[in-house]
Amino acid sequence: MEQTTADLIRSQLRRLRVAAGHTQEEFGKLVHYSASMVSAVETGTRPYDRQLLARADEVLTSGGLLASLLRIAEREGQPSWFLPWLDAERQARQLRVFQPTLVPALLQTEGYARAVIRCDDLLSDEEVEQRVAARLDRQTILDQPDPPQLIAVVDEAIVHRREERLRTPMAHQIEHLIACAERPNVSVHVVPLSVGLHVGLYGSFSLARGVDGGWVASQETQLTASPTDNEANLATLLARWETVRNEALSRQQSIALLNEMVKSWP
C-alpha cells in the first residue's frame, strides 16, 4: 500500500524518538502521554493529534519537522486539523457515521462532493478540485482487500434538496447510495421524515473502532474536527448512535425508500 502522509508522520515520530534515545515510556512522560498511547500512535492503532506533534517537535528538537509534515498534508487537500481523524478512519475496522444534512463523505459521488465543496466561496477552483480529489481518495478504504465495516445513518432530508443546480448530482448520488448500501461491508439506514425531532439533529458525528477494539469519535464543525477517545464523550456519542440507529429504517426498507426517491426525480 502506498505510504500516506499519516504513515510518514508516524514513522518520523518513531525515528526521532529512537534517535533521541528515549523509550516510549520516557518519551511519554516528556510529552504528557502514557507509554501505551505513544505505542498506539506509532503503530497507527490510535490517531495522533496536533498537540502531541507540537510537543514532540519541542522535546525531540526536530526543527518543526512534524509540524511541517502537517502543513504539507494540508497543501495536499486536507486541512491539518482534519488529519488525525483521517488517520483514525484509515486504521478503523468499524465505522459508524451519522449525518442529518449531507451524504457522508465516504459515500459521496464526485459530482455531489464537488457541489458541496463549492458551497464554500472562499475556496479557489484549484482548492475545490484538491479537496474533491482528497475526498475521493478517502473512499479507497472501502475497496481494499479487507475493508472496514461502514454503517451510515442519514436523515431523509438530505435527499429532498432539489434546487436546479443540484438536480443531476443529487439523482446520481441517490443511485450511488443504493449501490453502496448493497455492498456486503456497507449498510445505509435512513431516518424517515415522519420521525420528526430526534437527538441526531444536534449534529453529525462519526465513530471509528480500531484493531485494538477501542473507539475514537469525531464531531465536525464549520471550523474544525478532532478525534477524541475521552470516555465520557464516547459514552455520550455511542448512546446517541444507538438512538438514531433505532429511529432509522432497516437496510432493505432504506434501499426501498431511496429507490422511490430516484423514481421521483424527473
Short mmCIF file of C-alpha atoms in Angstrom, two decimals:
data_model
loop_
_atom_site.label_atom_id
_atom_site.label_comp_id
_atom_site.label_asym_id
_atom_site.label_seq_id
_atom_site.Cartn_x
_atom_site.Cartn_y
_atom_site.Cartn_z
CA MET A 1 0.00 0.00 0.00
CA GLU A 2 1.26 3.49 -0.88
CA GLN A 3 2.60 5.40 2.10
CA THR A 4 0.38 8.26 3.18
CA THR A 5 1.36 11.47 4.94
CA ALA A 6 -0.08 9.99 8.12
CA ASP A 7 2.24 6.97 7.75
CA LEU A 8 5.18 9.30 7.23
CA ILE A 9 4.32 11.36 10.30
CA ARG A 10 4.15 8.25 12.49
CA SER A 11 7.38 6.79 11.11
CA GLN A 12 9.21 10.08 11.59
CA LEU A 13 7.89 10.39 15.14
CA ARG A 14 9.28 6.95 15.95
CA ARG A 15 12.58 7.65 14.18
CA LEU A 16 13.10 10.91 16.08
CA ARG A 17 12.23 9.27 19.42
CA VAL A 18 14.65 6.38 18.87
CA ALA A 19 17.39 8.72 17.65
CA ALA A 20 16.99 10.77 20.82
CA GLY A 21 17.46 7.61 22.90
CA HIS A 22 14.03 7.70 24.54
CA THR A 23 11.93 4.65 25.30
CA GLN A 24 8.23 5.04 24.69
CA GLU A 25 7.71 5.41 28.42
CA GLU A 26 10.38 8.11 28.75
CA PHE A 27 9.08 9.98 25.75
CA GLY A 28 5.51 9.68 27.01
CA LYS A 29 6.44 11.37 30.27
CA LEU A 30 8.07 14.23 28.39
CA VAL A 31 5.03 14.87 26.19
CA HIS A 32 2.48 14.02 28.92
CA TYR A 33 1.16 10.85 27.28
CA SER A 34 1.21 7.27 28.52
CA ALA A 35 3.68 4.78 27.04
CA SER A 36 0.76 2.74 25.71
CA MET A 37 -0.63 5.80 23.93
CA VAL A 38 2.77 6.57 22.37
CA SER A 39 2.97 2.96 21.16
CA ALA A 40 -0.56 3.11 19.77
CA VAL A 41 0.15 6.34 17.90
CA GLU A 42 3.37 4.98 16.40
CA THR A 43 1.70 1.77 15.23
CA GLY A 44 -1.39 3.52 13.94
CA THR A 45 -3.95 1.98 16.28
CA ARG A 46 -4.61 5.44 17.73
CA PRO A 47 -4.54 8.75 15.84
CA TYR A 48 -2.00 11.44 16.67
CA ASP A 49 -3.12 14.97 17.44
CA ARG A 50 -1.61 18.40 16.84
CA GLN A 51 -0.77 18.90 20.49
CA LEU A 52 1.29 15.70 20.60
CA LEU A 53 3.18 16.55 17.41
CA ALA A 54 3.90 20.11 18.52
CA ARG A 55 5.19 18.89 21.87
CA ALA A 56 7.23 16.15 20.14
CA ASP A 57 8.91 18.75 17.91
CA GLU A 58 9.97 20.63 21.05
CA VAL A 59 11.12 17.62 23.07
CA LEU A 60 12.95 15.97 20.17
CA THR A 61 14.39 19.27 18.85
CA SER A 62 13.31 18.28 15.36
CA GLY A 63 13.22 21.80 13.99
CA GLY A 64 9.47 21.65 13.48
CA LEU A 65 9.61 18.62 11.17
CA LEU A 66 6.34 17.08 12.34
CA ALA A 67 4.50 20.39 12.13
CA SER A 68 5.91 20.84 8.62
CA LEU A 69 4.56 17.46 7.57
CA LEU A 70 1.15 18.53 8.79
CA ARG A 71 1.37 21.64 6.62
CA ILE A 72 2.38 19.52 3.61
CA ALA A 73 -0.66 17.33 4.18
CA GLU A 74 -2.82 20.44 4.33
CA ARG A 75 -1.50 21.59 0.94
CA GLU A 76 -2.34 18.16 -0.45
CA GLY A 77 -6.01 18.93 0.02
CA GLN A 78 -6.92 18.34 3.66
CA PRO A 79 -6.84 20.89 6.47
CA SER A 80 -4.26 19.88 9.07
CA TRP A 81 -6.83 19.80 11.86
CA PHE A 82 -8.64 17.02 9.98
CA LEU A 83 -5.66 14.71 9.57
CA PRO A 84 -5.93 12.96 12.96
CA TRP A 85 -9.47 11.84 12.12
CA LEU A 86 -8.40 10.69 8.65
CA ASP A 87 -5.72 8.60 10.33
CA ALA A 88 -8.30 7.02 12.65
CA GLU A 89 -10.64 6.43 9.72
CA ARG A 90 -7.95 4.73 7.65
CA GLN A 91 -6.99 2.40 10.51
CA ALA A 92 -10.57 1.56 11.51
CA ARG A 93 -12.13 -1.88 11.37
CA GLN A 94 -15.61 -0.48 12.02
CA LEU A 95 -17.00 2.93 11.10
CA ARG A 96 -20.30 4.40 12.21
CA VAL A 97 -21.40 7.70 10.73
CA PHE A 98 -24.48 9.81 11.34
CA GLN A 99 -25.29 12.71 9.01
CA PRO A 100 -28.50 14.78 9.24
CA THR A 101 -27.71 17.28 6.45
CA LEU A 102 -25.32 15.80 3.88
CA VAL A 103 -24.44 12.45 2.37
CA PRO A 104 -21.46 11.08 4.37
CA ALA A 105 -18.11 11.86 2.72
CA LEU A 106 -17.22 8.19 2.29
CA LEU A 107 -20.37 7.67 0.19
CA GLN A 108 -20.32 10.83 -1.94
CA THR A 109 -20.07 10.81 -5.72
CA GLU A 110 -17.55 13.10 -7.38
CA GLY A 111 -20.30 15.41 -8.67
CA TYR A 112 -22.06 15.68 -5.33
CA ALA A 113 -18.77 16.21 -3.48
CA ARG A 114 -17.82 19.00 -5.87
CA ALA A 115 -21.21 20.68 -5.46
CA VAL A 116 -20.94 20.53 -1.67
CA ILE A 117 -17.34 21.77 -1.53
CA ARG A 118 -18.11 24.62 -3.97
CA CYS A 119 -20.57 25.99 -1.40
CA ASP A 120 -17.51 27.48 0.33
CA ASP A 121 -16.95 30.58 -1.81
CA LEU A 122 -13.64 31.25 -0.06
CA LEU A 123 -12.06 28.35 -1.95
CA SER A 124 -10.39 28.77 -5.33
CA ASP A 125 -11.21 26.40 -8.19
CA GLU A 126 -7.86 24.69 -7.60
CA GLU A 127 -8.59 24.25 -3.89
CA VAL A 128 -12.01 22.83 -4.69
CA GLU A 129 -10.50 20.24 -7.01
CA GLN A 130 -7.83 19.35 -4.43
CA ARG A 131 -10.49 18.72 -1.83
CA VAL A 132 -12.64 16.70 -4.22
CA ALA A 133 -9.63 14.51 -5.04
CA ALA A 134 -8.80 14.12 -1.35
CA ARG A 135 -12.39 13.15 -0.56
CA LEU A 136 -12.46 10.50 -3.28
CA ASP A 137 -9.11 9.20 -2.06
CA ARG A 138 -10.62 8.66 1.39
CA GLN A 139 -13.16 6.31 -0.13
CA THR A 140 -10.50 3.84 -1.26
CA ILE A 141 -10.54 2.27 2.21
CA LEU A 142 -13.87 0.69 1.24
CA ASP A 143 -12.27 -1.03 -1.76
CA GLN A 144 -9.21 -2.52 -0.08
CA PRO A 145 -8.91 -6.32 0.29
CA ASP A 146 -10.02 -6.29 3.93
CA PRO A 147 -12.28 -3.22 4.14
CA PRO A 148 -13.82 -1.84 7.33
CA GLN A 149 -17.49 -2.29 8.05
CA LEU A 150 -19.28 1.00 7.46
CA ILE A 151 -22.73 1.69 8.88
CA ALA A 152 -24.13 5.06 7.85
CA VAL A 153 -27.32 6.60 9.19
CA VAL A 154 -28.67 9.60 7.30
CA ASP A 155 -31.73 11.78 7.66
CA GLU A 156 -34.24 11.57 4.82
CA ALA A 157 -34.00 15.36 4.49
CA ILE A 158 -30.68 15.02 2.62
CA VAL A 159 -32.41 13.58 -0.46
CA HIS A 160 -35.01 16.34 -0.65
CA ARG A 161 -32.68 19.18 -1.67
CA ARG A 162 -33.99 19.88 -5.14
CA GLU A 163 -32.52 23.17 -6.30
CA GLU A 164 -31.88 23.21 -10.03
CA ARG A 165 -28.07 23.12 -9.95
CA LEU A 166 -28.14 20.06 -7.71
CA ARG A 167 -30.64 18.09 -9.80
CA THR A 168 -28.23 15.88 -11.75
CA PRO A 169 -25.60 15.39 -9.00
CA MET A 170 -28.33 14.51 -6.49
CA ALA A 171 -30.01 11.97 -8.73
CA HIS A 172 -26.68 10.26 -9.36
CA GLN A 173 -25.88 10.48 -5.67
CA ILE A 174 -29.04 8.66 -4.63
CA GLU A 175 -28.31 5.90 -7.14
CA HIS A 176 -24.78 5.65 -5.74
CA LEU A 177 -26.13 5.41 -2.18
CA ILE A 178 -28.29 2.49 -3.25
CA ALA A 179 -25.31 0.76 -4.87
CA CYS A 180 -23.20 1.34 -1.75
CA ALA A 181 -25.97 0.02 0.51
CA GLU A 182 -25.96 -3.26 -1.42
CA ARG A 183 -22.25 -3.88 -0.78
CA PRO A 184 -21.51 -6.52 1.88
CA ASN A 185 -19.37 -4.21 4.03
CA VAL A 186 -21.66 -1.15 3.84
CA SER A 187 -25.06 -0.50 5.41
CA VAL A 188 -27.10 2.65 4.82
CA HIS A 189 -30.07 3.42 7.03
CA VAL A 190 -32.46 6.33 6.57
CA VAL A 191 -34.25 8.15 9.40
CA PRO A 192 -37.61 8.99 7.76
CA LEU A 193 -39.07 12.48 7.97
CA SER A 194 -42.04 11.02 9.84
CA VAL A 195 -39.80 10.58 12.90
CA GLY A 196 -39.81 14.34 13.45
CA LEU A 197 -37.42 15.69 16.06
CA HIS A 198 -34.68 13.39 17.35
CA VAL A 199 -31.37 13.72 19.18
CA GLY A 200 -29.35 13.32 15.99
CA LEU A 201 -30.45 16.76 14.83
CA TYR A 202 -27.93 18.22 17.27
CA GLY A 203 -25.31 17.44 14.62
CA SER A 204 -23.30 14.88 12.71
CA PHE A 205 -20.72 12.61 14.30
CA SER A 206 -18.51 9.69 13.39
CA LEU A 207 -17.15 6.74 15.35
CA ALA A 208 -14.17 4.57 14.42
CA ARG A 209 -13.19 1.31 16.08
CA GLY A 210 -9.54 0.36 15.65
CA VAL A 211 -7.81 -3.00 15.52
CA ASP A 212 -7.32 -2.83 19.29
CA GLY A 213 -11.09 -2.64 19.83
CA GLY A 214 -11.03 0.93 21.13
CA TRP A 215 -13.34 3.62 19.83
CA VAL A 216 -12.45 7.10 18.61
CA ALA A 217 -15.11 9.73 17.92
CA SER A 218 -15.22 12.92 15.90
CA GLN A 219 -17.69 15.78 15.55
CA GLU A 220 -17.03 18.07 12.60
CA THR A 221 -17.98 21.74 12.83
CA GLN A 222 -17.70 24.65 10.40
CA LEU A 223 -14.12 25.30 11.54
CA THR A 224 -12.61 22.15 12.96
CA ALA A 225 -12.87 18.46 13.78
CA SER A 226 -10.66 16.42 16.00
CA PRO A 227 -10.87 12.84 17.28
CA THR A 228 -11.39 12.05 20.93
CA ASP A 229 -11.24 8.87 22.95
CA ASN A 230 -12.43 10.58 26.12
CA GLU A 231 -14.60 8.02 27.91
CA ALA A 232 -17.40 10.45 28.76
CA ASN A 233 -17.59 11.82 25.20
CA LEU A 234 -17.52 8.32 23.72
CA ALA A 235 -20.26 7.14 26.05
CA THR A 236 -22.47 10.06 25.02
CA LEU A 237 -21.95 9.57 21.29
CA LEU A 238 -22.30 5.79 21.44
CA ALA A 239 -25.62 6.28 23.25
CA ARG A 240 -26.74 8.80 20.63
CA TRP A 241 -25.69 6.39 17.90
CA GLU A 242 -27.98 3.73 19.35
CA THR A 243 -30.83 6.26 19.43
CA VAL A 244 -30.52 7.40 15.82
CA ARG A 245 -29.90 3.86 14.60
CA ASN A 246 -33.09 2.72 16.32
CA GLU A 247 -35.05 5.57 14.71
CA ALA A 248 -33.81 4.60 11.24
CA LEU A 249 -35.37 2.17 8.81
CA SER A 250 -33.88 -1.26 8.20
CA ARG A 251 -31.35 -1.76 5.43
CA GLN A 252 -33.89 -3.09 2.93
CA GLN A 253 -36.53 -0.50 3.90
CA SER A 254 -33.94 2.23 3.41
CA ILE A 255 -32.99 0.91 -0.04
CA ALA A 256 -36.67 0.81 -0.98
CA LEU A 257 -37.16 4.41 0.14
CA LEU A 258 -34.10 5.56 -1.82
CA ASN A 259 -35.41 3.74 -4.91
CA GLU A 260 -38.68 5.68 -4.56
CA MET A 261 -36.68 8.89 -4.34
CA VAL A 262 -34.85 8.05 -7.59
CA LYS A 263 -38.16 7.49 -9.39
CA SER A 264 -39.47 10.83 -8.17
CA TRP A 265 -36.63 12.79 -9.76
CA PRO A 266 -37.55 13.87 -13.30
#
